[in-house]
Coordinates of C-alpha atoms (C1' of nucleotides) in Angstrom, one line a residue:
Chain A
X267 CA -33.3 17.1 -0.7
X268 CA -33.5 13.9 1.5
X269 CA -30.8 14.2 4.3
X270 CA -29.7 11.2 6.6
X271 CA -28.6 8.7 4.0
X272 CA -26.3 7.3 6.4
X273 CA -28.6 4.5 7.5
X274 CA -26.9 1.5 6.4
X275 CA -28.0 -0.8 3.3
X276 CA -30.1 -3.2 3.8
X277 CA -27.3 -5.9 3.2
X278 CA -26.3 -7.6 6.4
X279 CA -23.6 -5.8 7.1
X280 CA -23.2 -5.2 10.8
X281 CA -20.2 -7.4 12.9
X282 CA -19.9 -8.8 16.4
X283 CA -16.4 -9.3 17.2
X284 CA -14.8 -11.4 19.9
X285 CA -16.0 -9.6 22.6
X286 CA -19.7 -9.4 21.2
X287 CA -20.2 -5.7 20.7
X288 CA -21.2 -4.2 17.8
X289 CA -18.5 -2.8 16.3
X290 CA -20.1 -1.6 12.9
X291 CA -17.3 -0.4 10.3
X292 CA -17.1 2.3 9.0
X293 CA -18.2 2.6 5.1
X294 CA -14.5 3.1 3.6
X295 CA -13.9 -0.5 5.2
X296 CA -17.1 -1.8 4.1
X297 CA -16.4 -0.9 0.7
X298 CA -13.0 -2.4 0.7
X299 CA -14.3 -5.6 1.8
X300 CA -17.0 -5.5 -0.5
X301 CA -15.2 -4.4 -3.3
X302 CA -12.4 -7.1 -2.4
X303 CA -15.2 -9.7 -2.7
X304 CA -16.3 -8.6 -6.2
X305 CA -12.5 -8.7 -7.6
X306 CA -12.2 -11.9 -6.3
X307 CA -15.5 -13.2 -7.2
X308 CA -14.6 -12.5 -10.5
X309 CA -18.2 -10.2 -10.9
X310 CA -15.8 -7.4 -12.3
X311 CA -14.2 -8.4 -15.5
X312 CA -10.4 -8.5 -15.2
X313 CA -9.0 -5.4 -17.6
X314 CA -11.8 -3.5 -18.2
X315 CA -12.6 -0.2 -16.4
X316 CA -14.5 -0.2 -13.4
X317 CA -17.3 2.8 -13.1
X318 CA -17.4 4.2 -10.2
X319 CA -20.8 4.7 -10.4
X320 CA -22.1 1.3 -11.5
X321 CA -19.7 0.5 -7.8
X322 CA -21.8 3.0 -6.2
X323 CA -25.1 1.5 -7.4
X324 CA -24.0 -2.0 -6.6
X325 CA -22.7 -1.2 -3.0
X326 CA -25.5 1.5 -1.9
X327 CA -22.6 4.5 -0.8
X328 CA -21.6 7.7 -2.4
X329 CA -18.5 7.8 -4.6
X330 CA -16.1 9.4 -1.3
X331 CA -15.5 6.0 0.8
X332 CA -15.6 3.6 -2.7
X333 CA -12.9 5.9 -3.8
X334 CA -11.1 5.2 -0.5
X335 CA -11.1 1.8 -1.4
X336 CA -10.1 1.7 -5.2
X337 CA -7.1 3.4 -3.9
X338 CA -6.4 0.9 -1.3
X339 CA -7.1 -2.2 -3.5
X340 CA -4.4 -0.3 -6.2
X341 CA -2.1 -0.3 -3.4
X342 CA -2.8 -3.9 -2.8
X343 CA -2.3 -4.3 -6.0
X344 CA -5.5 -5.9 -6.6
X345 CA -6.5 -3.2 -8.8
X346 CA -4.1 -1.5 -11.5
X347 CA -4.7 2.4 -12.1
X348 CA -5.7 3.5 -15.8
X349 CA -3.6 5.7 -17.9
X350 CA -6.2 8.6 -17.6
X351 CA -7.7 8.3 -14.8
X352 CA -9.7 5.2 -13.4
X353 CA -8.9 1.5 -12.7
X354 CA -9.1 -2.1 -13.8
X355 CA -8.8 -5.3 -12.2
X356 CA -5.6 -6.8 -12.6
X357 CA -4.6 -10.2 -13.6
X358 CA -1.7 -12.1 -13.2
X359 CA 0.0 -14.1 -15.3
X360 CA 1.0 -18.0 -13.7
X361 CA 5.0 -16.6 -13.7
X362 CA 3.7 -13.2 -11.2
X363 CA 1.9 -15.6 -9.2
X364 CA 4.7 -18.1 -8.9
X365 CA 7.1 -14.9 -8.5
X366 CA 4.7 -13.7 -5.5
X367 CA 4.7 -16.9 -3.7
X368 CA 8.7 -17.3 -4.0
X369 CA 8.2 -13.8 -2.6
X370 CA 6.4 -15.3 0.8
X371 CA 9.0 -17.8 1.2
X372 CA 11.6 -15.5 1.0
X373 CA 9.6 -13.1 3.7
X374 CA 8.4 -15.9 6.0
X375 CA 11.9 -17.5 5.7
X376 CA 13.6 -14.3 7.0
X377 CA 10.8 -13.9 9.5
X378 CA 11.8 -17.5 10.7
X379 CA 15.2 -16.5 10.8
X380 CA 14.9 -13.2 13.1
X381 CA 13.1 -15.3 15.3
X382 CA 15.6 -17.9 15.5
X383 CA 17.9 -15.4 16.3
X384 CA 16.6 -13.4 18.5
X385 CA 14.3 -15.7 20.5
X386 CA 10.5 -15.8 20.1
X387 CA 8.4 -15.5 22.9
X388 CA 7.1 -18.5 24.7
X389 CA 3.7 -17.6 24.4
X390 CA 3.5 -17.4 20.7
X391 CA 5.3 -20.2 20.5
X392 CA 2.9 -22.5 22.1
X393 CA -0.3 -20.7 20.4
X394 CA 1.9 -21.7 16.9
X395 CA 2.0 -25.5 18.6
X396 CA -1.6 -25.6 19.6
X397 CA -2.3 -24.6 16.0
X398 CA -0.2 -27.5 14.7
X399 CA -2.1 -30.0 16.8
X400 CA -5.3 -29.1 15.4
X401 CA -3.6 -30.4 12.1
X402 CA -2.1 -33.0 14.0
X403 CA -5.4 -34.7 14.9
X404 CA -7.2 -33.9 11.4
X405 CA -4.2 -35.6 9.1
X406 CA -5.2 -39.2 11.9
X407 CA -8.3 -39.6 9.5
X408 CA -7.1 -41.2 6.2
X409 CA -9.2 -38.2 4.4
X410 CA -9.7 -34.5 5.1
X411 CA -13.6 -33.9 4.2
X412 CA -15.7 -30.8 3.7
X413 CA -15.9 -30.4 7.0
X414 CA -12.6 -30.9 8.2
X415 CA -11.2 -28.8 5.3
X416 CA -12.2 -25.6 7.1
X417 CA -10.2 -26.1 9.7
X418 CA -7.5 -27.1 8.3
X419 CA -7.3 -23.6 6.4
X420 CA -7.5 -21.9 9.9
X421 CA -5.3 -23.7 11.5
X422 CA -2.8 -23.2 9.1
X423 CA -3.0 -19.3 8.4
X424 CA -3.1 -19.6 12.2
X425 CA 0.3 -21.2 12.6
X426 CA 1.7 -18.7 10.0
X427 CA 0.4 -15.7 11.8
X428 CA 2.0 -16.9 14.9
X429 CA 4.8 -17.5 13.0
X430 CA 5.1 -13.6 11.2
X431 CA 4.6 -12.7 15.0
X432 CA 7.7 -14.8 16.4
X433 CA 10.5 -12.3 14.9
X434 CA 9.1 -9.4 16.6
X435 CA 9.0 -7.0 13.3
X436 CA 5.9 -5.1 12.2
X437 CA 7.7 -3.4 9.5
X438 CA 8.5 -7.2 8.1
X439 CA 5.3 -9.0 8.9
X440 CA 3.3 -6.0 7.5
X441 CA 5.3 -6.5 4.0
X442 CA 4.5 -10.1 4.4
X443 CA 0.3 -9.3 4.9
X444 CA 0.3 -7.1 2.2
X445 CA 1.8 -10.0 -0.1
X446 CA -0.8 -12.4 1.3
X447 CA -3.1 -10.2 0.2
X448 CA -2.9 -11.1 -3.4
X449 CA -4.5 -13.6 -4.8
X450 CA -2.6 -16.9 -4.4
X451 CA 0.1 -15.9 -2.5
X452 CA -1.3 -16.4 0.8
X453 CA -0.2 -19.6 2.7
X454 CA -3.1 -21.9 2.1
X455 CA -4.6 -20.5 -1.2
X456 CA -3.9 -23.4 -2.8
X457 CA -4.5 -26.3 -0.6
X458 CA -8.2 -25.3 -1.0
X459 CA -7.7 -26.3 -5.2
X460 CA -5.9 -29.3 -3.6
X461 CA -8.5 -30.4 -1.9
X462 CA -10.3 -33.0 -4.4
X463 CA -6.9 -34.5 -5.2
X464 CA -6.4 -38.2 -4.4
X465 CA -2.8 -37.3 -2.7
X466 CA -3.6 -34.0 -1.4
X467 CA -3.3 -35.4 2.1
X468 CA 0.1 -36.6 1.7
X469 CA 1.1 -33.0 0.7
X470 CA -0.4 -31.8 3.6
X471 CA 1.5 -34.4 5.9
X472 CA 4.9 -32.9 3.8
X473 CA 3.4 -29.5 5.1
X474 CA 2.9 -30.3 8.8
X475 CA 6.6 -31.9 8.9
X476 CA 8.3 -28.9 7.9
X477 CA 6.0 -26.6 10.1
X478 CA 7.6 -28.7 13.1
X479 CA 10.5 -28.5 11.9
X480 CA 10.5 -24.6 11.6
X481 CA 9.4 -24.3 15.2
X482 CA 11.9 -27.1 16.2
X483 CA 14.6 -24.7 14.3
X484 CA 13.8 -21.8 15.7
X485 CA 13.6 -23.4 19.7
X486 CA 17.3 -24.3 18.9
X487 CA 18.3 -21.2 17.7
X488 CA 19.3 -22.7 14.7
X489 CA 18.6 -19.7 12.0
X490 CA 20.2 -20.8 8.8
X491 CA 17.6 -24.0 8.7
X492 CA 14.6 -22.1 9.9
X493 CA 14.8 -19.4 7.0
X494 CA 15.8 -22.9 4.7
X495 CA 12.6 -24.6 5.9
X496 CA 9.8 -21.8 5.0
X497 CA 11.3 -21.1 1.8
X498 CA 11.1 -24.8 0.7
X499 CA 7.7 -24.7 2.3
X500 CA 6.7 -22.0 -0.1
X501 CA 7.7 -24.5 -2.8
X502 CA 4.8 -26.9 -2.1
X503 CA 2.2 -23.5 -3.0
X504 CA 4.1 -23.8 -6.4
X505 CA 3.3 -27.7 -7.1
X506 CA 0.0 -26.7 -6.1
X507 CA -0.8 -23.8 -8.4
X508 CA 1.6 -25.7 -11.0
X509 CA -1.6 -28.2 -10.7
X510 CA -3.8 -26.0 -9.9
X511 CA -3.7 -24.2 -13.0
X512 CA -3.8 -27.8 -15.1
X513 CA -7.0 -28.3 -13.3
X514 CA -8.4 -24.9 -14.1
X515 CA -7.4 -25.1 -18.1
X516 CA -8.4 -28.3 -18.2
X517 CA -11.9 -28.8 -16.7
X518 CA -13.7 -25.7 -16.5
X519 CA -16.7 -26.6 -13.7
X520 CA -14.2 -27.6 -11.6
X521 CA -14.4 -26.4 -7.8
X522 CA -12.6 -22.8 -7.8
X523 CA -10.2 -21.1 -5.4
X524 CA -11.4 -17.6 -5.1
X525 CA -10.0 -15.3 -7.8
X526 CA -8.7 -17.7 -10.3
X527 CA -10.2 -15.8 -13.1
X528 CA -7.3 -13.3 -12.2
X529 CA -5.0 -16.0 -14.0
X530 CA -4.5 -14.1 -17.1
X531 CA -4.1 -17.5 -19.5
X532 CA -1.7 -17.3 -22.5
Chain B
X94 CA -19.9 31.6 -3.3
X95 CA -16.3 31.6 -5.2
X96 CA -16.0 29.0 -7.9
X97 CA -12.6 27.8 -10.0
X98 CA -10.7 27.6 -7.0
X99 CA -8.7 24.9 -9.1
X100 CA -6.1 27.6 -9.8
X101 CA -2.7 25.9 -9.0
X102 CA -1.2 27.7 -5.5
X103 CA 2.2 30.0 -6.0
X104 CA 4.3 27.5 -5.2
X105 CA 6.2 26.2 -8.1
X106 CA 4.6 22.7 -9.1
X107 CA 4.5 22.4 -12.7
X108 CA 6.4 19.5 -14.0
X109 CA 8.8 18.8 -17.0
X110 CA 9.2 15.4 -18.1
X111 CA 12.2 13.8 -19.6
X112 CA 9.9 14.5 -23.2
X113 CA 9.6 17.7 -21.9
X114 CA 6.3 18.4 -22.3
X115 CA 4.8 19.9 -19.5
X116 CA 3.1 17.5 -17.3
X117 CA 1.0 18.9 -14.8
X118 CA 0.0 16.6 -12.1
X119 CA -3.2 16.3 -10.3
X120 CA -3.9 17.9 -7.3
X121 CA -3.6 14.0 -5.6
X122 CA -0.2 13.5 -7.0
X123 CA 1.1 17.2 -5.8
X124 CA -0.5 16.3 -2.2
X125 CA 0.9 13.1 -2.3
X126 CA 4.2 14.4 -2.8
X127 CA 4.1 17.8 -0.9
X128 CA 2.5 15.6 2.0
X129 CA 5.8 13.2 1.9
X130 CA 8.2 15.9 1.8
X131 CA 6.2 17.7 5.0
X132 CA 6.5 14.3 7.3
X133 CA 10.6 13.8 6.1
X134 CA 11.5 17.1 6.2
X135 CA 10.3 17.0 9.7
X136 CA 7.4 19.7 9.7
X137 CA 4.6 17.6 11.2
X138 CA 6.2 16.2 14.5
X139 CA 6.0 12.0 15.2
X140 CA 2.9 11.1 17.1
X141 CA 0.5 13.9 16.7
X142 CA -2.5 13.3 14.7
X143 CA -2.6 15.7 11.7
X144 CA -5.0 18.3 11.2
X145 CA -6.5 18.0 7.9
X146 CA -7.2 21.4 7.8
X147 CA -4.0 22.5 9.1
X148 CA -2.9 20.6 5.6
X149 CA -5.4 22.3 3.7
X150 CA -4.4 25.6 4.5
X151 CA -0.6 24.8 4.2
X152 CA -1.0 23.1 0.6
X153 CA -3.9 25.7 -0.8
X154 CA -5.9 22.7 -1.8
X155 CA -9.4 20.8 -0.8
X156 CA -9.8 18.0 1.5
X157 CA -10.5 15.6 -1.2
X158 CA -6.9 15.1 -2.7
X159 CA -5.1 15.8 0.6
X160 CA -7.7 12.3 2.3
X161 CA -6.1 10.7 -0.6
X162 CA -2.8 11.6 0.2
X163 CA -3.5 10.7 3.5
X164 CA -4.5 7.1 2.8
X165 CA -1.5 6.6 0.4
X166 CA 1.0 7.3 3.1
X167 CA -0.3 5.1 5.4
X168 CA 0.1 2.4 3.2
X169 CA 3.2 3.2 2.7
X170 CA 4.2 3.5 6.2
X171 CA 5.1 6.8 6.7
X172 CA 1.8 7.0 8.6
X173 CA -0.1 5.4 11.2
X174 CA -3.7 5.5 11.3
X175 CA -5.4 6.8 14.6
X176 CA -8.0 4.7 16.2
X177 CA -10.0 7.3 16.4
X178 CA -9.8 8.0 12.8
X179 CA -7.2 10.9 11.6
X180 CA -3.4 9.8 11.2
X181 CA -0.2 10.7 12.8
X182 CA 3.6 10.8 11.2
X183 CA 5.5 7.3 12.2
X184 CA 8.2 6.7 14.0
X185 CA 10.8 4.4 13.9
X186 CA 13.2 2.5 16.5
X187 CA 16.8 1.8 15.4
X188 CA 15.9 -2.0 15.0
X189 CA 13.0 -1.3 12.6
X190 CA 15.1 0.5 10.2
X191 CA 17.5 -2.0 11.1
X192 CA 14.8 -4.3 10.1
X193 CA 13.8 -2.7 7.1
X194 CA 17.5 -2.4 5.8
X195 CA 17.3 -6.4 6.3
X196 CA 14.1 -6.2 3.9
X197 CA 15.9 -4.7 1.5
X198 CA 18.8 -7.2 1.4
X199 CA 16.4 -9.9 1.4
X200 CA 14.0 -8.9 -1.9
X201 CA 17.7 -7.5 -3.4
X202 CA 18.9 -10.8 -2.9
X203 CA 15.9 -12.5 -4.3
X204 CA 16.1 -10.6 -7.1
X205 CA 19.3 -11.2 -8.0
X206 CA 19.2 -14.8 -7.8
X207 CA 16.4 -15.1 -9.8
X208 CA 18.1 -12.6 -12.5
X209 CA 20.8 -15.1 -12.6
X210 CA 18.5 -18.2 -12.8
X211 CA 16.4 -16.7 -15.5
X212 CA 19.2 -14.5 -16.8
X213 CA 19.2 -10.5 -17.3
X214 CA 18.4 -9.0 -20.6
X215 CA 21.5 -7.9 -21.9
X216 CA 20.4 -3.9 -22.5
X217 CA 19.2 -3.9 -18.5
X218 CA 23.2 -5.4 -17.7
X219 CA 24.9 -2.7 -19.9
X220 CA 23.0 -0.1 -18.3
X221 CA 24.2 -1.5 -15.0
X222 CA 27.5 -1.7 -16.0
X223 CA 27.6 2.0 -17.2
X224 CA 26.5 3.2 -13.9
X225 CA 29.3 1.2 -12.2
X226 CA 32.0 2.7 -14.7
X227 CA 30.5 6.0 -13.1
X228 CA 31.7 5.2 -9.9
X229 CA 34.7 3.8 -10.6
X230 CA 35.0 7.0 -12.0
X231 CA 34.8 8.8 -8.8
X232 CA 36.6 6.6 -6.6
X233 CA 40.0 7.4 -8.5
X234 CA 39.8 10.2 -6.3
X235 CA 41.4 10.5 -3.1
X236 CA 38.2 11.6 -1.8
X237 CA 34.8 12.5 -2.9
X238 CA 33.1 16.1 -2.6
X239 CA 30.1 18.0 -1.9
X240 CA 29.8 18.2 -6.0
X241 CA 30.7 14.7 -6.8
X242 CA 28.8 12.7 -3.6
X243 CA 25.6 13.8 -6.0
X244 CA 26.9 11.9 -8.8
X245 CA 27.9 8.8 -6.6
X246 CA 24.1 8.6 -4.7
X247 CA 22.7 9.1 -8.6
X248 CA 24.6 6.4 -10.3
X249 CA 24.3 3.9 -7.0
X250 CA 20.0 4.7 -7.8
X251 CA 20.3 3.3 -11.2
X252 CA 22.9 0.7 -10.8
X253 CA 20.1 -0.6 -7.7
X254 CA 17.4 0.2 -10.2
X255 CA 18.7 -1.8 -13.1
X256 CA 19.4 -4.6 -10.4
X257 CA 15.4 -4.5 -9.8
X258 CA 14.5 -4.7 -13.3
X259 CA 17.1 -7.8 -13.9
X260 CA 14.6 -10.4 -13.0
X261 CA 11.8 -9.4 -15.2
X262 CA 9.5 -9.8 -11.9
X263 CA 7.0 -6.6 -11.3
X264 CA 5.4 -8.3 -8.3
X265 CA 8.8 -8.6 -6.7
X266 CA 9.9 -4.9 -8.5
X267 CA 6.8 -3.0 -6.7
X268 CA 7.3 -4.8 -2.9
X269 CA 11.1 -3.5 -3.0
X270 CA 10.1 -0.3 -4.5
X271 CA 7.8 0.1 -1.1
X272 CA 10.3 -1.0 1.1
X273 CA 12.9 1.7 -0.3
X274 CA 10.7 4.6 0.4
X275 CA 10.3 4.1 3.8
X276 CA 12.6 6.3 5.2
X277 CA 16.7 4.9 5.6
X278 CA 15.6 1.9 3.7
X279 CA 16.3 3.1 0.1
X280 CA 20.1 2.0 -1.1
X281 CA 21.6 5.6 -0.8
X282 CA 19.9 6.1 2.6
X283 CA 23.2 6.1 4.9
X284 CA 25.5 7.1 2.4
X285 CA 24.8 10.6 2.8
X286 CA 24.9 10.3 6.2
X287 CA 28.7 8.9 6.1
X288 CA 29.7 11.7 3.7
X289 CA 32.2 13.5 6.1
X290 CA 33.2 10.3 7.9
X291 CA 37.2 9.6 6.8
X292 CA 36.8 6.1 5.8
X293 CA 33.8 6.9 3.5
X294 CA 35.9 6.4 0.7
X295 CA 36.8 2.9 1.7
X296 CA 33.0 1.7 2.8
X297 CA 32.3 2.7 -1.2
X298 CA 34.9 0.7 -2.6
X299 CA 33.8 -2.5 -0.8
X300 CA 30.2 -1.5 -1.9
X301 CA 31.6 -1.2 -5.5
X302 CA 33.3 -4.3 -5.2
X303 CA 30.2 -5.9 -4.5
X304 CA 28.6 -4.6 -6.9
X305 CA 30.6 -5.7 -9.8
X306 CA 30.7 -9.3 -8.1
X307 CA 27.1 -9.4 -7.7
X308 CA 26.5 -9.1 -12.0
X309 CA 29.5 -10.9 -12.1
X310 CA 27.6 -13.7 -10.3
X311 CA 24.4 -12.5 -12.9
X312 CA 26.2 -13.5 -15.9
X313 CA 27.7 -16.9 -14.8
X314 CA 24.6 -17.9 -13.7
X315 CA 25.6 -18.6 -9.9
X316 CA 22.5 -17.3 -8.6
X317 CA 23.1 -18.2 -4.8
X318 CA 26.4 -16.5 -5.0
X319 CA 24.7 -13.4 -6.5
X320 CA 21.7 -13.6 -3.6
X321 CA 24.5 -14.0 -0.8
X322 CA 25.9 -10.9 -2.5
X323 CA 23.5 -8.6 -2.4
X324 CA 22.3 -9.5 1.5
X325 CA 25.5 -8.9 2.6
X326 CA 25.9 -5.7 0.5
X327 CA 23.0 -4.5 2.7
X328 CA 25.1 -5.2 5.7
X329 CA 27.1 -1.9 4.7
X330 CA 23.9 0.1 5.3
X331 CA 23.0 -1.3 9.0
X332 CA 26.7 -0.5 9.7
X333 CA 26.4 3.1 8.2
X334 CA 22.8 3.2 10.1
X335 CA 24.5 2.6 13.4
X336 CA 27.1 5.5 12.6
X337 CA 24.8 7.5 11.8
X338 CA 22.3 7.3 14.9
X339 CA 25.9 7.6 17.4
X340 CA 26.8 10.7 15.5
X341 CA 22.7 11.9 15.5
X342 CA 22.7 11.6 19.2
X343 CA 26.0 12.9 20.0
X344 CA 26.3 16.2 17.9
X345 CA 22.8 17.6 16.8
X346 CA 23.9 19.8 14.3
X347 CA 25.2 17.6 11.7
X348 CA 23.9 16.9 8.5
X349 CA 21.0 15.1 8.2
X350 CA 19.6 12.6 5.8
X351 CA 16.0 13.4 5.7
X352 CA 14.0 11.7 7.8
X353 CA 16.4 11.8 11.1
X354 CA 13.8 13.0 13.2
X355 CA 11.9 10.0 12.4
X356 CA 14.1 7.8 14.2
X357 CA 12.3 7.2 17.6
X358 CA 15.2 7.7 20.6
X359 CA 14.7 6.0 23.5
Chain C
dT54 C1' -14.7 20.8 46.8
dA55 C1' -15.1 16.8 43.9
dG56 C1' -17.5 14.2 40.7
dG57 C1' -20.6 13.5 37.1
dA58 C1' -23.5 14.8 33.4
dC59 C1' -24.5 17.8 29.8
dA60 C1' -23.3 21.0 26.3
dT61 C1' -20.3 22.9 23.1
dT62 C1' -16.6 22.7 20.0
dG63 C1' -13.8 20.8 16.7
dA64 C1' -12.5 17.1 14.4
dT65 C1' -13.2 13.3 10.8
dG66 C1' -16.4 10.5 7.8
dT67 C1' -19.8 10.9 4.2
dA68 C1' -22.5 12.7 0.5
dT69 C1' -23.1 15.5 -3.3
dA70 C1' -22.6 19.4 -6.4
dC71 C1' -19.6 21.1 -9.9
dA72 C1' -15.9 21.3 -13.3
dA73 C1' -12.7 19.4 -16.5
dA74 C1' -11.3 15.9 -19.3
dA75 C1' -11.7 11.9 -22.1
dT76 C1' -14.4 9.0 -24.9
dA77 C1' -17.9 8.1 -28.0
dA78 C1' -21.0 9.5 -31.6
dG79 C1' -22.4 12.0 -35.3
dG80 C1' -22.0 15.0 -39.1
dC81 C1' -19.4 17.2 -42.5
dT82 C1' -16.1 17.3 -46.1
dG83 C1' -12.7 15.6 -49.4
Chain D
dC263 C1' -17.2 6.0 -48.8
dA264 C1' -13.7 7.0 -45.5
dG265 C1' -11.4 10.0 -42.5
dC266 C1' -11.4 13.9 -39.6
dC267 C1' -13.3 17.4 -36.9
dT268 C1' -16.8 18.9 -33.9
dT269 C1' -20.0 18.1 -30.4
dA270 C1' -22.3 15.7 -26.8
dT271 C1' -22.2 12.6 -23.1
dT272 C1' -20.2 10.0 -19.8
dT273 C1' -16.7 9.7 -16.2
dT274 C1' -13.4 11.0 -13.2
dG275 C1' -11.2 14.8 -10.3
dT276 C1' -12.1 18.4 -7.0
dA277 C1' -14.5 21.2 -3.8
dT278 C1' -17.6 21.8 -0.2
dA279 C1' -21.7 21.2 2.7
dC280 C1' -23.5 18.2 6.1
dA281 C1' -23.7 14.7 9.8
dT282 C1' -21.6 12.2 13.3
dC283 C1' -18.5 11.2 16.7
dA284 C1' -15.0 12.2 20.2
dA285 C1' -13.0 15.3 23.4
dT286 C1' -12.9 19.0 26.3
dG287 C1' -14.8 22.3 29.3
dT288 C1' -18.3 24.0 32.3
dC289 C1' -22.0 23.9 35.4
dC290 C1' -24.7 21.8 38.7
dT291 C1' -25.3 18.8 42.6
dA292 C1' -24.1 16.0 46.5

DNA sequence: TAGGACATTGATGTATACAAAATAAGGCTG
DNA sequence: CAGCCTTATTTTGTATACATCAATGTCCTA
């Protein structure tokens, strides 16, 4: 019986982080990424049981950390458990994803309240600005490009991590990751759908208003306006999957936000 | 080498559904729930990492189901996970429950609104409304008792249940049905707390008043009324919360809502 | 005596063997 | 020929053995 299975699959799986040292994770959090990758992909048809063994073939681990991470994605809510026994990938009707992007409005609007209330700190403050000078300088150019997409997206999940931060609440800000985490809900799912369209940029420039504003809100204590502000801000996601959505029915090759397979059509 | 070690431990776990068939659960749902009861009853102190085999021995079952168990309650919050790997019991400061209370008001709130924008199926309202007669019921006393507080913290479940199922929203349902099971979040939370206080009586009746406002609001369709509602109805819990904690720290041996212990002093 | 390196112990992470249950298939009977 | 019961296979649930990593304690050396 061959022991030592534990060298890792030949798949690139190894990460550097920031400070450059190896930090390899472990194979629960490998399969959870991995796993999260193939729900989104779409590889896993949405409804249908999910073997655990065709996972295990497909991923190269035993059953133990894959079944770490089908519970984890259940609790995400990515998966949905099986009467007896098992799971499926869930879909989402267009209503549950409009109802889970209200849902980050009404989160990030309360989170921009606290803050306004009780002060954020300076520093996070400033890392939120720097982040909304990156977006600054890319909405100068009459276009946003391939290129400059990219960093678009990371400079805006940066301002609204900053943002989570600014209220000083774990137990809130974790509620609010764990609704980012499904498909569609997070901040800039949709401006990636967006991106083709001729007025897109004007959307964005809508965007980048109220994201001063919010800061602007909160520097003057004024909370009633900051918690108004994100949830209005939410409301340009819905336009966008509204659109989205069009796009998808309408055109099928068209270029794909990931996980819009999940969209369980009528 | 002993096999069928599957045999259910002493311990009374077989249970009866409402069809009254008899349901036994798996080993991963009796873990899960044995587990819970161990961190709010207070057994495993705050901090300490938790020996899985301690668990083991205490709940007569395998590993397997208890690492499950292990991994659900960390999602829920009830857990931290270690760096090291292992997990310890949470605690909380007075502002995160204070914070979490806030949560609650906020996805109540949301609900509601959106019930009355949508409107509430008209089954869902009567149940409401039944629960509500309940109460009214037991505030035509002078004072409630150790046999009728019971019957108040049941009824005050459903009536908040019912409220949850109003706007037809599962996404929204299942992130307030997380929030309410970490520990002083959930609706009843304080109220048992409060029972000896002399003014209990009166905090219920402006808790009842708000409720019967708040599906008043429902069925006119005034959904920003019925959101304003049901944050402020919240409101009576982070005043209960504070009572509570002053009469925790003052005398110790007073009745606890489970999960005191929990609350991190500083 | 103090500090460091090594060893030992005990923990968790991982793999796999086993058992029970559910589903699918096949045969039998009405 | 259809429906049901029985059987076989596949799949999940559970237990346990193994490996790896961290922490602690001890011994040796400077």
């Amino acid at each position: 019986m061959k022991k030592n299975l534990t060298i890792a699959s030949p798949s690139a799986d190894s990460v550097v982080d920031a400070a450059g040292k190896d930090t390899s994770p472990s194979q629960t959090v490998r399969a959870q990424l991995q796993l999260r990758e193939l729900v989104l992909s779409g590889e896993l048809p949405a409804g249908v049981r999910i073997a655990e063994l065709s996972i295990v073939e497909r991923l190269g681990m035993s059953r133990t950390p894959i079944r770490a991470a089908l519970v984890q994605l259940e609790q995400e809510g990515l998966l949905v458990a099986l009467a007896h026994g098992g799971y499926a990938v869930a879909s989402f009707s267009e209503r549950e994803i409009a109802d889970a992007i209200e849902l980050r409005g009404c989160l990030e609007g309360l989170l921009a309240r606290l803050a306004a209330e009780r002060g954020a700190a300076p520093v996070v403050m400033n890392e939120a600005r720097a982040a909304l000078r990156e977006i600054d300088e890319l909405l100068r150019r009459p276009m946003l490009t391939d290129e400059t997409f990219p960093i678009y997206v990371d400079a805006n999940e940066r301002f609204h991590a900053r943002l989570a931060e600014m209220a000083d609440s774990d137990v809130i800000a974790r509620q609010l990751e764990r609704v980012n985490r499904l498909p569609f809900a997070s901040p800039s799912a949709f401006v990636i759908a967006q991106s083709s369209s001729a007025d897109s940029r004007d959307m964005l420039v809508v965007a980048q208003s109220q994201h001063w504003q919010v800061l602007d809100a909160i520097d003057r204590r004024e909370s009633g306006r900051a918690e108004a502000i994100m949830r209005e801000h939410s409301r340009i996601a819905q336009r966008n999957l509204r659109a989205a959505v069009n796009d998808h029915h309408g055109h099928a090759a068209l270029e794909h936000p990931p996980g819009v397979q999940l969209i369980r059509r009528r």
